[in-house]
Amino acid sequence: MSRREKREPRVTPPDVRYNSVKVNRFIRQVMRRGKMSTAVSVVYGAFEMVRERSQKDPLEVFEHALQNVGPQIEVKPRRVGGATYQVPVEVEADRRDSLAVRWILAASRSRGGKSMIERLAGELLDAANNTGTAVKKREEVHKMAEANRAFAHYRW
């Protein structure tokens, strides 16, 4: 752990279309090799596809997907007397959102489909319906934390 002061969190401006900070962070995670305009078109295209498929507001579907995928508890390694234990700890809100975004993107990139827009839209819809690969990842993390519940007293 750092002995220095905590750094101030970076302030991210909201995106242009939906005026949401979470959507802007999502766009920045989608971006590869500095191609912001490609990332914007992928995310907004996926949102339009979500609107067509589900007949719902894509921002609500996105928020619901983040809520379903974000883990409540995770394990962190803690070294005690020469042994390393996986200690379950609660996840803060910012980390929960960033993990959810990361898992949704990883699942959509590994998904079979024609374009990234279709894959991302499919994964967002699956996550909003509590199915899909990203939700499986959250369940695995929760199972790991449940299995190591005996070491919860090693929290720091």
PDB file of C-alpha atoms in Angstrom:
ATOM      1  CA  MET A   1       0.000   0.000   0.000  1.00  0.00           C
ATOM      2  CA  SER A   2       1.137   3.504  -0.703  1.00  0.00           C
ATOM      3  CA  ARG A   3       2.165   5.686   2.200  1.00  0.00           C
ATOM      4  CA  ARG A   4       1.411   8.802   0.236  1.00  0.00           C
ATOM      5  CA  GLU A   5      -1.834  10.693   0.308  1.00  0.00           C
ATOM      6  CA  LYS A   6      -4.735   9.296  -1.655  1.00  0.00           C
ATOM      7  CA  ARG A   7      -4.933  10.789  -5.105  1.00  0.00           C
ATOM      8  CA  GLU A   8      -8.014  12.638  -6.193  1.00  0.00           C
ATOM      9  CA  PRO A   9     -10.217  10.594  -8.509  1.00  0.00           C
ATOM     10  CA  ARG A  10     -10.180  11.687 -12.134  1.00  0.00           C
ATOM     11  CA  VAL A  11     -13.317  13.553 -13.131  1.00  0.00           C
ATOM     12  CA  THR A  12     -14.813  12.111 -16.313  1.00  0.00           C
ATOM     13  CA  PRO A  13     -17.193  14.351 -18.261  1.00  0.00           C
ATOM     14  CA  PRO A  14     -20.572  12.909 -19.293  1.00  0.00           C
ATOM     15  CA  ASP A  15     -21.094  11.672 -22.833  1.00  0.00           C
ATOM     16  CA  VAL A  16     -22.757  13.822 -25.467  1.00  0.00           C
ATOM     17  CA  ARG A  17     -25.879  11.832 -26.331  1.00  0.00           C
ATOM     18  CA  TYR A  18     -27.094  10.410 -22.988  1.00  0.00           C
ATOM     19  CA  ASN A  19     -25.375  12.881 -20.620  1.00  0.00           C
ATOM     20  CA  SER A  20     -24.091   9.965 -18.514  1.00  0.00           C
ATOM     21  CA  VAL A  21     -20.648   9.588 -16.957  1.00  0.00           C
ATOM     22  CA  LYS A  22     -20.981   5.775 -16.940  1.00  0.00           C
ATOM     23  CA  VAL A  23     -21.626   5.687 -20.690  1.00  0.00           C
ATOM     24  CA  ASN A  24     -18.554   7.856 -21.304  1.00  0.00           C
ATOM     25  CA  ARG A  25     -16.410   5.522 -19.182  1.00  0.00           C
ATOM     26  CA  PHE A  26     -17.854   2.596 -21.124  1.00  0.00           C
ATOM     27  CA  ILE A  27     -16.952   4.242 -24.434  1.00  0.00           C
ATOM     28  CA  ARG A  28     -13.396   4.833 -23.227  1.00  0.00           C
ATOM     29  CA  GLN A  29     -13.073   1.163 -22.245  1.00  0.00           C
ATOM     30  CA  VAL A  30     -14.341   0.066 -25.668  1.00  0.00           C
ATOM     31  CA  MET A  31     -11.746   2.274 -27.380  1.00  0.00           C
ATOM     32  CA  ARG A  32      -8.708   0.522 -28.854  1.00  0.00           C
ATOM     33  CA  ARG A  33      -5.534   2.244 -30.087  1.00  0.00           C
ATOM     34  CA  GLY A  34      -6.930   5.742 -29.507  1.00  0.00           C
ATOM     35  CA  LYS A  35      -9.788   5.370 -31.991  1.00  0.00           C
ATOM     36  CA  MET A  36     -12.424   7.288 -30.088  1.00  0.00           C
ATOM     37  CA  SER A  37     -14.805   7.849 -33.014  1.00  0.00           C
ATOM     38  CA  THR A  38     -14.898   4.099 -33.708  1.00  0.00           C
ATOM     39  CA  ALA A  39     -15.637   3.369 -30.046  1.00  0.00           C
ATOM     40  CA  VAL A  40     -18.418   5.985 -29.994  1.00  0.00           C
ATOM     41  CA  SER A  41     -20.030   4.532 -33.112  1.00  0.00           C
ATOM     42  CA  VAL A  42     -19.799   0.990 -31.690  1.00  0.00           C
ATOM     43  CA  VAL A  43     -21.409   1.915 -28.362  1.00  0.00           C
ATOM     44  CA  TYR A  44     -24.139   4.119 -29.820  1.00  0.00           C
ATOM     45  CA  GLY A  45     -24.812   1.533 -32.537  1.00  0.00           C
ATOM     46  CA  ALA A  46     -25.149  -1.164 -29.883  1.00  0.00           C
ATOM     47  CA  PHE A  47     -27.518   1.079 -27.906  1.00  0.00           C
ATOM     48  CA  GLU A  48     -29.682   1.578 -31.013  1.00  0.00           C
ATOM     49  CA  MET A  49     -29.743  -2.185 -31.580  1.00  0.00           C
ATOM     50  CA  VAL A  50     -30.768  -2.673 -27.931  1.00  0.00           C
ATOM     51  CA  ARG A  51     -33.586  -0.167 -28.483  1.00  0.00           C
ATOM     52  CA  GLU A  52     -34.788  -2.099 -31.559  1.00  0.00           C
ATOM     53  CA  ARG A  53     -34.594  -5.548 -29.961  1.00  0.00           C
ATOM     54  CA  SER A  54     -36.037  -4.801 -26.524  1.00  0.00           C
ATOM     55  CA  GLN A  55     -38.277  -1.757 -27.163  1.00  0.00           C
ATOM     56  CA  LYS A  56     -36.797  -0.209 -23.989  1.00  0.00           C
ATOM     57  CA  ASP A  57     -34.612   2.795 -23.277  1.00  0.00           C
ATOM     58  CA  PRO A  58     -31.019   1.648 -23.910  1.00  0.00           C
ATOM     59  CA  LEU A  59     -29.692   3.693 -20.992  1.00  0.00           C
ATOM     60  CA  GLU A  60     -31.985   1.789 -18.597  1.00  0.00           C
ATOM     61  CA  VAL A  61     -30.905  -1.537 -20.115  1.00  0.00           C
ATOM     62  CA  PHE A  62     -27.257  -0.491 -19.754  1.00  0.00           C
ATOM     63  CA  GLU A  63     -27.714   0.540 -16.102  1.00  0.00           C
ATOM     64  CA  HIS A  64     -29.589  -2.691 -15.364  1.00  0.00           C
ATOM     65  CA  ALA A  65     -26.834  -4.733 -17.047  1.00  0.00           C
ATOM     66  CA  LEU A  66     -24.141  -3.009 -14.953  1.00  0.00           C
ATOM     67  CA  GLN A  67     -26.176  -3.639 -11.823  1.00  0.00           C
ATOM     68  CA  ASN A  68     -26.621  -7.343 -12.655  1.00  0.00           C
ATOM     69  CA  VAL A  69     -22.974  -7.951 -13.573  1.00  0.00           C
ATOM     70  CA  GLY A  70     -21.282  -5.938 -10.817  1.00  0.00           C
ATOM     71  CA  PRO A  71     -20.072  -8.157  -7.946  1.00  0.00           C
ATOM     72  CA  GLN A  72     -21.078  -7.401  -4.368  1.00  0.00           C
ATOM     73  CA  ILE A  73     -18.131  -9.286  -2.848  1.00  0.00           C
ATOM     74  CA  GLU A  74     -14.763 -10.527  -4.130  1.00  0.00           C
ATOM     75  CA  VAL A  75     -11.655 -12.216  -2.750  1.00  0.00           C
ATOM     76  CA  LYS A  76      -8.300 -10.559  -2.193  1.00  0.00           C
ATOM     77  CA  PRO A  77      -5.119 -12.379  -1.205  1.00  0.00           C
ATOM     78  CA  ARG A  78      -3.897 -11.728   2.336  1.00  0.00           C
ATOM     79  CA  ARG A  79      -0.616 -13.058   3.652  1.00  0.00           C
ATOM     80  CA  VAL A  80      -0.727 -14.285   7.251  1.00  0.00           C
ATOM     81  CA  GLY A  81       2.211 -16.094   8.824  1.00  0.00           C
ATOM     82  CA  GLY A  82       3.684 -17.504   5.620  1.00  0.00           C
ATOM     83  CA  ALA A  83       0.349 -18.627   4.194  1.00  0.00           C
ATOM     84  CA  THR A  84      -1.709 -16.715   1.660  1.00  0.00           C
ATOM     85  CA  TYR A  85      -5.473 -16.717   2.228  1.00  0.00           C
ATOM     86  CA  GLN A  86      -8.159 -15.594  -0.182  1.00  0.00           C
ATOM     87  CA  VAL A  87     -10.105 -13.188   2.019  1.00  0.00           C
ATOM     88  CA  PRO A  88     -13.609 -12.107   0.939  1.00  0.00           C
ATOM     89  CA  VAL A  89     -14.121  -8.324   0.942  1.00  0.00           C
ATOM     90  CA  GLU A  90     -16.969  -6.097  -0.159  1.00  0.00           C
ATOM     91  CA  VAL A  91     -16.564  -4.260  -3.456  1.00  0.00           C
ATOM     92  CA  GLU A  92     -16.818  -0.467  -3.559  1.00  0.00           C
ATOM     93  CA  ALA A  93     -19.219   1.132  -6.034  1.00  0.00           C
ATOM     94  CA  ASP A  94     -16.572   2.489  -8.433  1.00  0.00           C
ATOM     95  CA  ARG A  95     -14.743  -0.831  -8.598  1.00  0.00           C
ATOM     96  CA  ARG A  96     -18.049  -2.677  -9.018  1.00  0.00           C
ATOM     97  CA  ASP A  97     -18.899  -0.573 -12.078  1.00  0.00           C
ATOM     98  CA  SER A  98     -15.437  -0.884 -13.597  1.00  0.00           C
ATOM     99  CA  LEU A  99     -15.408  -4.665 -13.113  1.00  0.00           C
ATOM    100  CA  ALA A 100     -18.873  -4.911 -14.662  1.00  0.00           C
ATOM    101  CA  VAL A 101     -17.790  -2.872 -17.700  1.00  0.00           C
ATOM    102  CA  ARG A 102     -14.615  -4.928 -18.078  1.00  0.00           C
ATOM    103  CA  TRP A 103     -16.486  -8.238 -17.863  1.00  0.00           C
ATOM    104  CA  ILE A 104     -19.217  -7.161 -20.292  1.00  0.00           C
ATOM    105  CA  LEU A 105     -16.616  -6.074 -22.834  1.00  0.00           C
ATOM    106  CA  ALA A 106     -14.549  -9.252 -22.412  1.00  0.00           C
ATOM    107  CA  ALA A 107     -17.666 -11.376 -22.853  1.00  0.00           C
ATOM    108  CA  SER A 108     -18.800  -9.463 -25.931  1.00  0.00           C
ATOM    109  CA  ARG A 109     -15.332  -9.646 -27.525  1.00  0.00           C
ATOM    110  CA  SER A 110     -15.201 -13.416 -27.041  1.00  0.00           C
ATOM    111  CA  ARG A 111     -18.770 -13.851 -28.272  1.00  0.00           C
ATOM    112  CA  GLY A 112     -19.504 -15.173 -31.743  1.00  0.00           C
ATOM    113  CA  GLY A 113     -21.186 -12.692 -34.033  1.00  0.00           C
ATOM    114  CA  LYS A 114     -20.789 -10.591 -37.109  1.00  0.00           C
ATOM    115  CA  SER A 115     -19.834  -7.169 -35.780  1.00  0.00           C
ATOM    116  CA  MET A 116     -18.808  -5.710 -32.453  1.00  0.00           C
ATOM    117  CA  ILE A 117     -22.056  -3.716 -32.413  1.00  0.00           C
ATOM    118  CA  GLU A 118     -24.149  -6.911 -32.550  1.00  0.00           C
ATOM    119  CA  ARG A 119     -21.983  -8.721 -29.996  1.00  0.00           C
ATOM    120  CA  LEU A 120     -22.061  -5.805 -27.562  1.00  0.00           C
ATOM    121  CA  ALA A 121     -25.820  -5.363 -27.932  1.00  0.00           C
ATOM    122  CA  GLY A 122     -26.365  -9.084 -27.351  1.00  0.00           C
ATOM    123  CA  GLU A 123     -24.202  -9.130 -24.253  1.00  0.00           C
ATOM    124  CA  LEU A 124     -25.902  -6.018 -22.831  1.00  0.00           C
ATOM    125  CA  LEU A 125     -29.322  -7.612 -23.344  1.00  0.00           C
ATOM    126  CA  ASP A 126     -28.145 -10.888 -21.816  1.00  0.00           C
ATOM    127  CA  ALA A 127     -26.656  -9.084 -18.825  1.00  0.00           C
ATOM    128  CA  ALA A 128     -29.848  -7.083 -18.327  1.00  0.00           C
ATOM    129  CA  ASN A 129     -31.798 -10.380 -18.348  1.00  0.00           C
ATOM    130  CA  ASN A 130     -29.357 -11.918 -15.820  1.00  0.00           C
ATOM    131  CA  THR A 131     -27.927 -14.418 -18.320  1.00  0.00           C
ATOM    132  CA  GLY A 132     -24.746 -14.517 -20.379  1.00  0.00           C
ATOM    133  CA  THR A 133     -21.030 -14.875 -19.850  1.00  0.00           C
ATOM    134  CA  ALA A 134     -20.506 -11.704 -17.807  1.00  0.00           C
ATOM    135  CA  VAL A 135     -23.144 -12.783 -15.273  1.00  0.00           C
ATOM    136  CA  LYS A 136     -21.456 -16.209 -15.068  1.00  0.00           C
ATOM    137  CA  LYS A 137     -18.217 -14.438 -14.210  1.00  0.00           C
ATOM    138  CA  ARG A 138     -19.941 -12.596 -11.364  1.00  0.00           C
ATOM    139  CA  GLU A 139     -21.402 -15.875 -10.088  1.00  0.00           C
ATOM    140  CA  GLU A 140     -17.913 -17.451 -10.109  1.00  0.00           C
ATOM    141  CA  VAL A 141     -16.521 -14.551  -8.071  1.00  0.00           C
ATOM    142  CA  HIS A 142     -19.392 -14.839  -5.584  1.00  0.00           C
ATOM    143  CA  LYS A 143     -18.871 -18.623  -5.291  1.00  0.00           C
ATOM    144  CA  MET A 144     -15.177 -18.091  -4.616  1.00  0.00           C
ATOM    145  CA  ALA A 145     -15.980 -15.560  -1.894  1.00  0.00           C
ATOM    146  CA  GLU A 146     -18.569 -17.902  -0.374  1.00  0.00           C
ATOM    147  CA  ALA A 147     -16.104 -20.796  -0.378  1.00  0.00           C
ATOM    148  CA  ASN A 148     -13.522 -18.677   1.458  1.00  0.00           C
ATOM    149  CA  ARG A 149     -15.964 -17.239   3.970  1.00  0.00           C
ATOM    150  CA  ALA A 150     -14.018 -18.971   6.775  1.00  0.00           C
ATOM    151  CA  PHE A 151     -11.168 -16.509   6.236  1.00  0.00           C
ATOM    152  CA  ALA A 152     -13.358 -13.407   6.544  1.00  0.00           C
ATOM    153  CA  HIS A 153     -11.887 -12.606   9.957  1.00  0.00           C
ATOM    154  CA  TYR A 154      -8.555 -11.789   8.240  1.00  0.00           C
ATOM    155  CA  ARG A 155     -10.047  -8.610   6.763  1.00  0.00           C
ATOM    156  CA  TRP A 156      -7.911  -5.537   7.082  1.00  0.00           C
TER     157      TRP A 156
END
